[in-house]
Amino acid sequence: MAVYPGAVDGLSDSTKQQERHYYLLSELQTLVKDLPSSFQQRLSYNTLSDLALALIDGTVYEIVQGLLDIQHLTERNLYNQRQKLHCEHQALKQELARKHKEALQSCKSHNLALLKTNQQGEVEALEIRVRDEQRMMDKKIVAEMDQKVIDQQNTLEKAGVPGFYITTNPQELTMQMNLLELILKLQQKESQSGSI
């Protein structure tokens, strides 16, 4: 029987993949021990084996890193928007205080009580406006971050990473965060050892 070079290569590739799968599975089993026991119990051998299979070629690492980069950019952008709004509010308060001080200096004593009442109303109106705009900004930030989570879940599900699907269940979200942590720790370990 003749041995074809391609057949031997295919066998060695299959063996290499099998070895890599066992290595990844073993590393995941070690890393899982650092998780809370409630999550350890939910990560079955099959789930870890499927996760190891998904990680074999390194594509999932690249996807996770891309998602992290996008998340960090989004967080920075949202933080900057909130800071900008805060600065605008501070400027409005300072301008109002300056305007009030000038008005008090030029006010006749018989109009002082009326002026102070009007100024107090302006301060309260500005505080309400600031509070409302901050609340709207915070709602926008939460909505955008929620959308990022959904996008990440969807991307990882489509990439075939076990345990990822679109959900808002807090327990499932925590499980997904733990899975991501495992992936990131394994990626870090492999990049330090030069495996990937």
PDB file of C-alpha atoms in Angstrom:
ATOM      1  CA  MET A   1       0.000   0.000   0.000  1.00  0.00           C
ATOM      2  CA  ALA A   2       1.370   3.415  -0.962  1.00  0.00           C
ATOM      3  CA  VAL A   3       1.512   6.231   1.568  1.00  0.00           C
ATOM      4  CA  TYR A   4       0.600   9.625   0.164  1.00  0.00           C
ATOM      5  CA  PRO A   5       2.313  12.708   1.641  1.00  0.00           C
ATOM      6  CA  GLY A   6      -1.023  14.522   1.969  1.00  0.00           C
ATOM      7  CA  ALA A   7      -2.481  11.680   4.022  1.00  0.00           C
ATOM      8  CA  VAL A   8       0.411  11.821   6.485  1.00  0.00           C
ATOM      9  CA  ASP A   9       0.066  15.629   6.748  1.00  0.00           C
ATOM     10  CA  GLY A  10      -3.658  15.254   7.374  1.00  0.00           C
ATOM     11  CA  LEU A  11      -2.968  12.741  10.109  1.00  0.00           C
ATOM     12  CA  SER A  12      -0.386  14.980  11.752  1.00  0.00           C
ATOM     13  CA  ASP A  13      -2.731  17.995  11.544  1.00  0.00           C
ATOM     14  CA  SER A  14      -5.482  15.945  13.133  1.00  0.00           C
ATOM     15  CA  THR A  15      -3.098  14.763  15.855  1.00  0.00           C
ATOM     16  CA  LYS A  16      -1.899  18.338  16.447  1.00  0.00           C
ATOM     17  CA  GLN A  17      -5.494  19.526  16.726  1.00  0.00           C
ATOM     18  CA  GLN A  18      -6.289  16.707  19.130  1.00  0.00           C
ATOM     19  CA  GLU A  19      -3.260  17.584  21.261  1.00  0.00           C
ATOM     20  CA  ARG A  20      -4.171  21.281  21.203  1.00  0.00           C
ATOM     21  CA  HIS A  21      -7.739  20.425  22.205  1.00  0.00           C
ATOM     22  CA  TYR A  22      -6.513  18.380  25.178  1.00  0.00           C
ATOM     23  CA  TYR A  23      -4.096  21.135  26.165  1.00  0.00           C
ATOM     24  CA  LEU A  24      -6.809  23.840  26.001  1.00  0.00           C
ATOM     25  CA  LEU A  25      -9.290  21.647  27.860  1.00  0.00           C
ATOM     26  CA  SER A  26      -6.751  20.947  30.595  1.00  0.00           C
ATOM     27  CA  GLU A  27      -5.933  24.659  30.931  1.00  0.00           C
ATOM     28  CA  LEU A  28      -9.644  25.564  31.067  1.00  0.00           C
ATOM     29  CA  GLN A  29     -10.249  22.946  33.766  1.00  0.00           C
ATOM     30  CA  THR A  30      -7.428  24.487  35.805  1.00  0.00           C
ATOM     31  CA  LEU A  31      -8.713  28.051  35.296  1.00  0.00           C
ATOM     32  CA  VAL A  32     -12.284  27.082  36.224  1.00  0.00           C
ATOM     33  CA  LYS A  33     -11.083  26.226  39.722  1.00  0.00           C
ATOM     34  CA  ASP A  34     -10.625  29.973  40.355  1.00  0.00           C
ATOM     35  CA  LEU A  35     -14.316  30.655  39.682  1.00  0.00           C
ATOM     36  CA  PRO A  36     -16.995  30.589  42.399  1.00  0.00           C
ATOM     37  CA  SER A  37     -18.243  27.047  43.010  1.00  0.00           C
ATOM     38  CA  SER A  38     -21.764  27.915  41.789  1.00  0.00           C
ATOM     39  CA  PHE A  39     -20.299  28.590  38.327  1.00  0.00           C
ATOM     40  CA  GLN A  40     -17.883  25.670  38.438  1.00  0.00           C
ATOM     41  CA  GLN A  41     -20.872  23.360  38.789  1.00  0.00           C
ATOM     42  CA  ARG A  42     -22.539  24.851  35.708  1.00  0.00           C
ATOM     43  CA  LEU A  43     -19.466  24.398  33.518  1.00  0.00           C
ATOM     44  CA  SER A  44     -19.674  20.755  32.571  1.00  0.00           C
ATOM     45  CA  TYR A  45     -16.873  18.772  30.965  1.00  0.00           C
ATOM     46  CA  ASN A  46     -18.784  18.934  27.658  1.00  0.00           C
ATOM     47  CA  THR A  47     -19.109  22.730  27.834  1.00  0.00           C
ATOM     48  CA  LEU A  48     -15.391  23.118  28.536  1.00  0.00           C
ATOM     49  CA  SER A  49     -14.551  20.637  25.778  1.00  0.00           C
ATOM     50  CA  ASP A  50     -16.732  22.567  23.313  1.00  0.00           C
ATOM     51  CA  LEU A  51     -15.090  25.828  24.422  1.00  0.00           C
ATOM     52  CA  ALA A  52     -11.638  24.285  23.900  1.00  0.00           C
ATOM     53  CA  LEU A  53     -12.688  23.229  20.392  1.00  0.00           C
ATOM     54  CA  ALA A  54     -13.880  26.773  19.622  1.00  0.00           C
ATOM     55  CA  LEU A  55     -10.508  28.153  20.765  1.00  0.00           C
ATOM     56  CA  ILE A  56      -8.275  25.796  18.766  1.00  0.00           C
ATOM     57  CA  ASP A  57      -7.497  28.066  15.809  1.00  0.00           C
ATOM     58  CA  GLY A  58      -7.251  31.351  17.753  1.00  0.00           C
ATOM     59  CA  THR A  59     -10.056  33.097  15.863  1.00  0.00           C
ATOM     60  CA  VAL A  60     -12.177  33.432  19.007  1.00  0.00           C
ATOM     61  CA  TYR A  61      -9.275  35.208  20.731  1.00  0.00           C
ATOM     62  CA  GLU A  62      -9.215  37.755  17.899  1.00  0.00           C
ATOM     63  CA  ILE A  63     -12.990  38.205  18.053  1.00  0.00           C
ATOM     64  CA  VAL A  64     -12.947  38.700  21.831  1.00  0.00           C
ATOM     65  CA  GLN A  65     -10.082  41.193  21.549  1.00  0.00           C
ATOM     66  CA  GLY A  66     -11.965  43.103  18.842  1.00  0.00           C
ATOM     67  CA  LEU A  67     -15.109  43.190  20.984  1.00  0.00           C
ATOM     68  CA  LEU A  68     -13.080  44.426  23.962  1.00  0.00           C
ATOM     69  CA  ASP A  69     -11.497  47.175  21.866  1.00  0.00           C
ATOM     70  CA  ILE A  70     -14.928  48.302  20.642  1.00  0.00           C
ATOM     71  CA  GLN A  71     -16.289  48.210  24.198  1.00  0.00           C
ATOM     72  CA  HIS A  72     -13.408  50.304  25.536  1.00  0.00           C
ATOM     73  CA  LEU A  73     -13.835  52.861  22.745  1.00  0.00           C
ATOM     74  CA  THR A  74     -17.557  53.043  23.456  1.00  0.00           C
ATOM     75  CA  GLU A  75     -16.994  53.441  27.201  1.00  0.00           C
ATOM     76  CA  ARG A  76     -14.414  56.180  26.616  1.00  0.00           C
ATOM     77  CA  ASN A  77     -16.726  57.973  24.169  1.00  0.00           C
ATOM     78  CA  LEU A  78     -19.682  57.800  26.578  1.00  0.00           C
ATOM     79  CA  TYR A  79     -17.503  58.970  29.472  1.00  0.00           C
ATOM     80  CA  ASN A  80     -16.311  61.934  27.375  1.00  0.00           C
ATOM     81  CA  GLN A  81     -19.907  62.811  26.449  1.00  0.00           C
ATOM     82  CA  ARG A  82     -20.906  62.746  30.106  1.00  0.00           C
ATOM     83  CA  GLN A  83     -17.887  64.851  31.079  1.00  0.00           C
ATOM     84  CA  LYS A  84     -18.730  67.361  28.344  1.00  0.00           C
ATOM     85  CA  LEU A  85     -22.286  67.626  29.662  1.00  0.00           C
ATOM     86  CA  HIS A  86     -20.953  68.069  33.208  1.00  0.00           C
ATOM     87  CA  CYS A  87     -18.637  70.881  32.032  1.00  0.00           C
ATOM     88  CA  GLU A  88     -21.517  72.564  30.193  1.00  0.00           C
ATOM     89  CA  HIS A  89     -23.595  72.404  33.378  1.00  0.00           C
ATOM     90  CA  GLN A  90     -20.753  73.852  35.452  1.00  0.00           C
ATOM     91  CA  ALA A  91     -20.400  76.706  32.946  1.00  0.00           C
ATOM     92  CA  LEU A  92     -24.157  77.408  33.105  1.00  0.00           C
ATOM     93  CA  LYS A  93     -24.048  77.486  36.920  1.00  0.00           C
ATOM     94  CA  GLN A  94     -21.030  79.803  36.936  1.00  0.00           C
ATOM     95  CA  GLU A  95     -22.634  82.111  34.385  1.00  0.00           C
ATOM     96  CA  LEU A  96     -25.859  82.251  36.404  1.00  0.00           C
ATOM     97  CA  ALA A  97     -23.904  82.967  39.603  1.00  0.00           C
ATOM     98  CA  ARG A  98     -21.994  85.779  37.822  1.00  0.00           C
ATOM     99  CA  LYS A  99     -25.234  87.232  36.453  1.00  0.00           C
ATOM    100  CA  HIS A 100     -26.857  87.081  39.900  1.00  0.00           C
ATOM    101  CA  LYS A 101     -23.872  88.750  41.579  1.00  0.00           C
ATOM    102  CA  GLU A 102     -23.963  91.636  39.064  1.00  0.00           C
ATOM    103  CA  ALA A 103     -27.712  92.045  39.545  1.00  0.00           C
ATOM    104  CA  LEU A 104     -27.327  92.129  43.346  1.00  0.00           C
ATOM    105  CA  GLN A 105     -24.644  94.823  43.111  1.00  0.00           C
ATOM    106  CA  SER A 106     -26.793  97.108  40.970  1.00  0.00           C
ATOM    107  CA  CYS A 107     -30.070  96.383  42.779  1.00  0.00           C
ATOM    108  CA  LYS A 108     -31.893  99.030  44.794  1.00  0.00           C
ATOM    109  CA  SER A 109     -32.547  97.955  48.379  1.00  0.00           C
ATOM    110  CA  HIS A 110     -36.355  98.090  48.006  1.00  0.00           C
ATOM    111  CA  ASN A 111     -36.177  95.524  45.128  1.00  0.00           C
ATOM    112  CA  LEU A 112     -33.724  93.195  46.901  1.00  0.00           C
ATOM    113  CA  ALA A 113     -36.303  90.722  48.258  1.00  0.00           C
ATOM    114  CA  LEU A 114     -38.001  90.366  44.861  1.00  0.00           C
ATOM    115  CA  LEU A 115     -34.637  89.957  43.111  1.00  0.00           C
ATOM    116  CA  LYS A 116     -33.505  87.226  45.548  1.00  0.00           C
ATOM    117  CA  THR A 117     -36.817  85.376  45.094  1.00  0.00           C
ATOM    118  CA  ASN A 118     -36.438  85.521  41.290  1.00  0.00           C
ATOM    119  CA  GLN A 119     -32.824  84.420  41.488  1.00  0.00           C
ATOM    120  CA  GLN A 120     -33.724  81.497  43.746  1.00  0.00           C
ATOM    121  CA  GLY A 121     -36.321  80.437  41.155  1.00  0.00           C
ATOM    122  CA  GLU A 122     -33.686  80.619  38.392  1.00  0.00           C
ATOM    123  CA  VAL A 123     -31.253  78.511  40.452  1.00  0.00           C
ATOM    124  CA  GLU A 124     -33.931  75.884  41.140  1.00  0.00           C
ATOM    125  CA  ALA A 125     -34.964  75.803  37.469  1.00  0.00           C
ATOM    126  CA  LEU A 126     -31.332  75.304  36.431  1.00  0.00           C
ATOM    127  CA  GLU A 127     -30.883  72.512  38.998  1.00  0.00           C
ATOM    128  CA  ILE A 128     -33.976  70.740  37.633  1.00  0.00           C
ATOM    129  CA  ARG A 129     -32.699  71.129  34.056  1.00  0.00           C
ATOM    130  CA  VAL A 130     -29.247  69.792  35.034  1.00  0.00           C
ATOM    131  CA  ARG A 131     -30.758  66.822  36.896  1.00  0.00           C
ATOM    132  CA  ASP A 132     -33.067  65.994  33.954  1.00  0.00           C
ATOM    133  CA  GLU A 133     -30.256  66.234  31.379  1.00  0.00           C
ATOM    134  CA  GLN A 134     -27.975  64.068  33.532  1.00  0.00           C
ATOM    135  CA  ARG A 135     -30.722  61.485  33.973  1.00  0.00           C
ATOM    136  CA  MET A 136     -31.319  61.427  30.200  1.00  0.00           C
ATOM    137  CA  MET A 137     -27.566  61.072  29.560  1.00  0.00           C
ATOM    138  CA  ASP A 138     -27.329  58.216  32.080  1.00  0.00           C
ATOM    139  CA  LYS A 139     -30.278  56.426  30.461  1.00  0.00           C
ATOM    140  CA  LYS A 140     -28.593  56.847  27.059  1.00  0.00           C
ATOM    141  CA  ILE A 141     -25.344  55.409  28.450  1.00  0.00           C
ATOM    142  CA  VAL A 142     -27.114  52.405  29.998  1.00  0.00           C
ATOM    143  CA  ALA A 143     -29.030  51.773  26.750  1.00  0.00           C
ATOM    144  CA  GLU A 144     -25.836  51.948  24.688  1.00  0.00           C
ATOM    145  CA  MET A 145     -23.966  49.610  27.025  1.00  0.00           C
ATOM    146  CA  ASP A 146     -26.909  47.182  27.026  1.00  0.00           C
ATOM    147  CA  GLN A 147     -26.802  47.238  23.214  1.00  0.00           C
ATOM    148  CA  LYS A 148     -23.050  46.537  23.288  1.00  0.00           C
ATOM    149  CA  VAL A 149     -23.695  43.472  25.469  1.00  0.00           C
ATOM    150  CA  ILE A 150     -26.321  42.228  23.004  1.00  0.00           C
ATOM    151  CA  ASP A 151     -23.928  42.828  20.083  1.00  0.00           C
ATOM    152  CA  GLN A 152     -21.179  40.904  21.900  1.00  0.00           C
ATOM    153  CA  GLN A 153     -23.492  38.022  22.763  1.00  0.00           C
ATOM    154  CA  ASN A 154     -24.713  37.845  19.166  1.00  0.00           C
ATOM    155  CA  THR A 155     -21.188  37.941  17.714  1.00  0.00           C
ATOM    156  CA  LEU A 156     -19.886  35.236  20.058  1.00  0.00           C
ATOM    157  CA  GLU A 157     -22.949  33.059  19.457  1.00  0.00           C
ATOM    158  CA  LYS A 158     -22.457  33.337  15.682  1.00  0.00           C
ATOM    159  CA  ALA A 159     -18.770  32.472  16.162  1.00  0.00           C
ATOM    160  CA  GLY A 160     -19.887  29.235  17.813  1.00  0.00           C
ATOM    161  CA  VAL A 161     -18.623  30.001  21.312  1.00  0.00           C
ATOM    162  CA  PRO A 162     -20.569  27.780  23.734  1.00  0.00           C
ATOM    163  CA  GLY A 163     -22.606  29.542  26.423  1.00  0.00           C
ATOM    164  CA  PHE A 164     -23.190  32.696  24.390  1.00  0.00           C
ATOM    165  CA  TYR A 165     -26.616  33.765  23.245  1.00  0.00           C
ATOM    166  CA  ILE A 166     -28.687  36.908  23.678  1.00  0.00           C
ATOM    167  CA  THR A 167     -30.040  37.130  27.210  1.00  0.00           C
ATOM    168  CA  THR A 168     -30.691  39.691  29.924  1.00  0.00           C
ATOM    169  CA  ASN A 169     -30.874  37.102  32.721  1.00  0.00           C
ATOM    170  CA  PRO A 170     -28.362  38.293  35.370  1.00  0.00           C
ATOM    171  CA  GLN A 171     -27.189  34.742  36.172  1.00  0.00           C
ATOM    172  CA  GLU A 172     -26.607  33.959  32.505  1.00  0.00           C
ATOM    173  CA  LEU A 173     -24.823  37.286  32.005  1.00  0.00           C
ATOM    174  CA  THR A 174     -22.527  36.475  34.923  1.00  0.00           C
ATOM    175  CA  MET A 175     -21.863  33.029  33.429  1.00  0.00           C
ATOM    176  CA  GLN A 176     -20.986  34.636  30.089  1.00  0.00           C
ATOM    177  CA  MET A 177     -18.685  37.100  31.858  1.00  0.00           C
ATOM    178  CA  ASN A 178     -16.968  34.155  33.570  1.00  0.00           C
ATOM    179  CA  LEU A 179     -16.565  32.397  30.214  1.00  0.00           C
ATOM    180  CA  LEU A 180     -15.046  35.564  28.744  1.00  0.00           C
ATOM    181  CA  GLU A 181     -12.699  35.784  31.705  1.00  0.00           C
ATOM    182  CA  LEU A 182     -11.597  32.185  31.077  1.00  0.00           C
ATOM    183  CA  ILE A 183     -10.981  32.950  27.397  1.00  0.00           C
ATOM    184  CA  LEU A 184      -8.977  36.090  28.225  1.00  0.00           C
ATOM    185  CA  LYS A 185      -6.879  34.341  30.890  1.00  0.00           C
ATOM    186  CA  LEU A 186      -6.143  31.468  28.542  1.00  0.00           C
ATOM    187  CA  GLN A 187      -5.265  33.884  25.738  1.00  0.00           C
ATOM    188  CA  GLN A 188      -2.925  35.766  28.063  1.00  0.00           C
ATOM    189  CA  LYS A 189      -1.275  32.556  29.212  1.00  0.00           C
ATOM    190  CA  GLU A 190      -0.798  31.368  25.648  1.00  0.00           C
ATOM    191  CA  SER A 191       0.569  34.703  24.421  1.00  0.00           C
ATOM    192  CA  GLN A 192       3.059  34.756  27.316  1.00  0.00           C
ATOM    193  CA  SER A 193       4.229  31.239  26.519  1.00  0.00           C
ATOM    194  CA  GLY A 194       4.308  31.968  22.777  1.00  0.00           C
ATOM    195  CA  SER A 195       1.704  29.285  21.910  1.00  0.00           C
ATOM    196  CA  ILE A 196      -0.368  31.675  19.811  1.00  0.00           C
TER     197      ILE A 196
END
